[in-house]
mmCIF file of C-alpha atoms in Angstrom:
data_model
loop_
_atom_site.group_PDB
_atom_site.id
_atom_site.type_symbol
_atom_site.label_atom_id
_atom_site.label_comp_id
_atom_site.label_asym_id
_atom_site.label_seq_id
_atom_site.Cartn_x
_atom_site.Cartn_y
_atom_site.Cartn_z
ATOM 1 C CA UNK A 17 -1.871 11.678 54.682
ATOM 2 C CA UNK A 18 -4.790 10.323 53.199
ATOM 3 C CA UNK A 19 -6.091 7.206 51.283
ATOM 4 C CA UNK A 20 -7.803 8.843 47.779
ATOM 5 C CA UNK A 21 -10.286 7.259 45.250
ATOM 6 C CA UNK A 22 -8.875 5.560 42.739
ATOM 7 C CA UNK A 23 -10.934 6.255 38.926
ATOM 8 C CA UNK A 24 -11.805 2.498 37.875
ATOM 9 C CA UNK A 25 -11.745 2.241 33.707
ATOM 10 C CA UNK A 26 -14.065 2.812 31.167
ATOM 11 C CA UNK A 27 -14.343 6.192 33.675
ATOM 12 C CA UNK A 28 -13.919 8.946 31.260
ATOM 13 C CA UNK A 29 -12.038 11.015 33.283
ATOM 14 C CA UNK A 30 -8.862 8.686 32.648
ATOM 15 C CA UNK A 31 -8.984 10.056 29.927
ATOM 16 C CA UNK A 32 -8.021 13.588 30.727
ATOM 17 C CA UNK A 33 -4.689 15.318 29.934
ATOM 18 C CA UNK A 34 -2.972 16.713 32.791
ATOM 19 C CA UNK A 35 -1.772 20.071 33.337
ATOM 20 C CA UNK A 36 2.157 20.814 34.115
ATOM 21 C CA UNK A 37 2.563 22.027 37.350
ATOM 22 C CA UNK A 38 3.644 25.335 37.704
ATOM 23 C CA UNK A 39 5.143 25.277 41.055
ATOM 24 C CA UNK A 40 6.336 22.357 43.437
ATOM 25 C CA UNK A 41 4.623 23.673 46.920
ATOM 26 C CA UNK A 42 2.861 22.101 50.151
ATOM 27 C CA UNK A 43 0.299 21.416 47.706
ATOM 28 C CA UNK A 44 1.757 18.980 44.883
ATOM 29 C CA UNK A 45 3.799 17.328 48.118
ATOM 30 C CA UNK A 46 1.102 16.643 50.282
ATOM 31 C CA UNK A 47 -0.532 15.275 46.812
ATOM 32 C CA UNK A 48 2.347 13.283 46.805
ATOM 33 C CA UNK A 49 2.253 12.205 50.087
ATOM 34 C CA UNK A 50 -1.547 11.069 49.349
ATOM 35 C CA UNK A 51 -0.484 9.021 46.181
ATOM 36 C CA UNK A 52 2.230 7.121 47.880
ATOM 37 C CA UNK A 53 -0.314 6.092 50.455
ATOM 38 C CA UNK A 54 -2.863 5.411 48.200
ATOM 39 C CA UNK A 55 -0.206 3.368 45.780
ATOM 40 C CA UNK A 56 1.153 1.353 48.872
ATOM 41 C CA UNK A 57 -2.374 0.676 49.999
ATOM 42 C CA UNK A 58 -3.783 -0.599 47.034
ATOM 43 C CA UNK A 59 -0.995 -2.169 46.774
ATOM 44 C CA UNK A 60 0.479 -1.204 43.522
ATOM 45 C CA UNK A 61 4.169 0.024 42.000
ATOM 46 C CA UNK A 62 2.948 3.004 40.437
ATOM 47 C CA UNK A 63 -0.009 5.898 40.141
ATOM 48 C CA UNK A 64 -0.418 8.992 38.115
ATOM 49 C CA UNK A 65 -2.440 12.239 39.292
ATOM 50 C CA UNK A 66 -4.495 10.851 37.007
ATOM 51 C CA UNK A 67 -5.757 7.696 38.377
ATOM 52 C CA UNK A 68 -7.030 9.654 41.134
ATOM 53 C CA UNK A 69 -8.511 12.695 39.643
ATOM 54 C CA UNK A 70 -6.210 15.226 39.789
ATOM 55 C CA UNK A 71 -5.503 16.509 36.342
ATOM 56 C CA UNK A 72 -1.963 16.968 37.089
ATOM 57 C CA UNK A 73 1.478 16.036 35.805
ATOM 58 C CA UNK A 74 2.839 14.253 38.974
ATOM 59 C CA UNK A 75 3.445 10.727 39.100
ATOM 60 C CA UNK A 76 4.381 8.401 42.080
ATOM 61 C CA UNK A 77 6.553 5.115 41.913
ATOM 62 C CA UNK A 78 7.942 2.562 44.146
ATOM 63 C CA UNK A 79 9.358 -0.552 42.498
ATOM 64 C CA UNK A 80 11.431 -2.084 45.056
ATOM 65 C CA UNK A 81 11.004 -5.561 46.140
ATOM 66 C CA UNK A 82 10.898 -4.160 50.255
ATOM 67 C CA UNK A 83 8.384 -1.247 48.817
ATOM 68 C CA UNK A 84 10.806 1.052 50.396
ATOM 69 C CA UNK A 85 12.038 3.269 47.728
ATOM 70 C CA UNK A 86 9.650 5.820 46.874
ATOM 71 C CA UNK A 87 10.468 8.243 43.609
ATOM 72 C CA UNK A 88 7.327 11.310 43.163
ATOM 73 C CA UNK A 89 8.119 12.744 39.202
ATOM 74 C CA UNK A 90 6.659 15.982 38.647
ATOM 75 C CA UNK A 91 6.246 17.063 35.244
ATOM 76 C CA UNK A 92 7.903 13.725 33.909
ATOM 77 C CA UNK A 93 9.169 13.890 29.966
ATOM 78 C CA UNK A 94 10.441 11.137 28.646
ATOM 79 C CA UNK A 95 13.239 12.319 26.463
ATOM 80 C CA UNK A 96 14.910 9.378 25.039
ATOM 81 C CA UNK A 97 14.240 5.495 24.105
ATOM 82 C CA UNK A 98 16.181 2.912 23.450
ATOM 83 C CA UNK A 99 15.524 -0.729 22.674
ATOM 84 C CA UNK A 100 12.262 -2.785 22.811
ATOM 85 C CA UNK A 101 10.721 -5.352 25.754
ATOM 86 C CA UNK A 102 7.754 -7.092 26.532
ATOM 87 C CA UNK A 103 6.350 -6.707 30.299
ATOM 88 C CA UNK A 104 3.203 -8.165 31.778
ATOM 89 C CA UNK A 105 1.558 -5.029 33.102
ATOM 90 C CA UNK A 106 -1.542 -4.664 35.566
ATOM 91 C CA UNK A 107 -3.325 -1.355 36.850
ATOM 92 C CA UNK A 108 -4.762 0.168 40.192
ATOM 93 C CA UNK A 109 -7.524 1.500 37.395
ATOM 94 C CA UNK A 110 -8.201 -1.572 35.805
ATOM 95 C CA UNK A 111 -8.151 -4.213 38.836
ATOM 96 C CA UNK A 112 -7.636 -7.831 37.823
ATOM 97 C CA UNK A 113 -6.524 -7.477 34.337
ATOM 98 C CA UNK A 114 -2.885 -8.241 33.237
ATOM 99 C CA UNK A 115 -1.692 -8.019 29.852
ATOM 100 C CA UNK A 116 1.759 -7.956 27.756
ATOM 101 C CA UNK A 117 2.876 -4.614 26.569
ATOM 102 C CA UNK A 118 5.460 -3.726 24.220
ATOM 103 C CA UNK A 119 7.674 -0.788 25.245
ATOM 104 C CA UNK A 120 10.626 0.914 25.423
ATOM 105 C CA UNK A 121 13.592 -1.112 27.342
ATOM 106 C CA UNK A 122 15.427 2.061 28.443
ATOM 107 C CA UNK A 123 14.397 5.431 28.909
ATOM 108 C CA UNK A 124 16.392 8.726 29.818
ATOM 109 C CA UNK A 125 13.406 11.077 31.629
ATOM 110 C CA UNK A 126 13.442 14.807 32.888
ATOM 111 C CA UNK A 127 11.093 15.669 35.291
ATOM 112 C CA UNK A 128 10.963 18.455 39.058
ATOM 113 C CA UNK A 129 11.762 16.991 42.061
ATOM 114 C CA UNK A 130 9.849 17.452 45.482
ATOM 115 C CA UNK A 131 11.964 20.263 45.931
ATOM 116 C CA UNK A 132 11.425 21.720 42.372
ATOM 117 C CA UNK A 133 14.873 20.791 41.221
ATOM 118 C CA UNK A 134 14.943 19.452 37.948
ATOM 119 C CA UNK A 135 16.683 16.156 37.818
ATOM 120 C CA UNK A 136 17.263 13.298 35.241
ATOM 121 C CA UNK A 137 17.193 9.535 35.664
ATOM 122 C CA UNK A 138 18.029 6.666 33.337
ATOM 123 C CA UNK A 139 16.045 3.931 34.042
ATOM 124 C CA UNK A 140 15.501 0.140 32.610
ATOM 125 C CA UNK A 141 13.767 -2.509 33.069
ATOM 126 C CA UNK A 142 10.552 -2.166 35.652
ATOM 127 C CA UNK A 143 11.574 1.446 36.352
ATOM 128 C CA UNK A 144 11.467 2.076 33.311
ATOM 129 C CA UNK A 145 8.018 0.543 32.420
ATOM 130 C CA UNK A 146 6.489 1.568 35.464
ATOM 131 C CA UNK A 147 7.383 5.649 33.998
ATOM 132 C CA UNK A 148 6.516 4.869 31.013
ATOM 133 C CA UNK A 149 2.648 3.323 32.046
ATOM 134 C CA UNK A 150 2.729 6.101 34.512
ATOM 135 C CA UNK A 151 3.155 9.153 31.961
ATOM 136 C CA UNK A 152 0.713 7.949 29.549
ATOM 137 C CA UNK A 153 -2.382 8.248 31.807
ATOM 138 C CA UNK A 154 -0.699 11.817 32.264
ATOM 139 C CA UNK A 155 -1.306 11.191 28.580
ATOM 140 C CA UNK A 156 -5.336 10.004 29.338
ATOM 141 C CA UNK A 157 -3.773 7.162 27.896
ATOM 142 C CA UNK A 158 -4.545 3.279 29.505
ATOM 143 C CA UNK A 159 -2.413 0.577 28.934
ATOM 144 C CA UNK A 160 -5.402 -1.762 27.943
ATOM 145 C CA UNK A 161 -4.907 0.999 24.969
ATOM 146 C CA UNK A 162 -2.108 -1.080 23.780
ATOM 147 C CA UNK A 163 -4.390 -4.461 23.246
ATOM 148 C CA UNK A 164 -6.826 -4.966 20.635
ATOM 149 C CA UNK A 165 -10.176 -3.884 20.610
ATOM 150 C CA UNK A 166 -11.960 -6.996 21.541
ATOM 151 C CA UNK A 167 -9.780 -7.874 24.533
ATOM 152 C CA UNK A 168 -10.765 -3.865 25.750
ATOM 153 C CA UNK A 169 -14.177 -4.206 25.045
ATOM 154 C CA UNK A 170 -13.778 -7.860 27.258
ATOM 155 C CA UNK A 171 -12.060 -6.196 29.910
ATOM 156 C CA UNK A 172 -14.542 -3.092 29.688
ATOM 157 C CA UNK A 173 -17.754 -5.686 29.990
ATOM 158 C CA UNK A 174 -15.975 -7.491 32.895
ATOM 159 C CA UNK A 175 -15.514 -4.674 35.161
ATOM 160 C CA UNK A 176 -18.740 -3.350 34.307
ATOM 161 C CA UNK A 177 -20.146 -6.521 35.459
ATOM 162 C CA UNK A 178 -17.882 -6.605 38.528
ATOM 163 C CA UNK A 179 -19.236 -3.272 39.322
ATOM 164 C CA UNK A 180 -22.179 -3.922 39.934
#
């Protein structure tokens, strides 16, 4: 296993939508294998394909309190909503920043297993969140996306600055 790069925003390649995978090998689980690491390292509850530019629909997630659960989602669909919550949210991509995001409280999601079995999970709360922030940068979506402009183009100007 292996540590990877995470992409930092404004990097335009966050911005890419992922490919479905068309078949679950060594490949996509070693990938796997990678993100976890590179999620527990960081540390963080959650990373997309994405996040660490691989233009792929697999998604990693771990939101247990002991960091011992960990879920890997490949070609994750959300396929039902229900109800409406506000979470504080953070991202390995954009380090430092927390915001409030209005989403979906419960979500019913298909997606392949390791295996390439397809499976389907309800999930609330965190769970349900972390999916949901997960499959938008799938999406080349950021959830600074959901703020307004000026607190993006603060956060954009901070990390710039922090860059450097």
């Amino acid at each position: 296993m292996a540590i990877l790069d995470i992409l930092h925003y404004p990097d335009p390649r966050l911005r890419t939508r992922a490919a479905p995978v068309a078949q679950v090998d060594d490949r996509i689980r070693r990938l796997a294998a990678d993100m976890l690491e590179t999620m527990y390292h960081a540390p963080g509850v959650g990373l997309a394909a994405t996040q660490v530019n691989v233009h792929e629909r697999v998604i990693v997630v771990d939101v247990s309190p002991e960091h011992n659960d960990p879920r890997c989602y490949v070609n994750p669909v959300v396929i039902a909503k229900e109800g409406e919550e506000e979470m504080e949210e953070g991202c390995l991509s954009v380090p430092g920043v927390f915001d409030t995001v209005r989403r979906a409280e419960k979500i019913r999601m298909r997606a392949l297993d390791l295996q390439g079995q397809p499976l389907e999970l309800d999930a609330d709360g965190l769970l349900a969140v972390c999916i949901q922030h997960e499959i938008d940068h799938l999406d080349g979506k950021l959830f600074v996306d959901y703020l307004s402009g000026l607190k993006r183009d603060r956060i954009r100007k901070k990390l710039a600055k922090a860059a450097l």
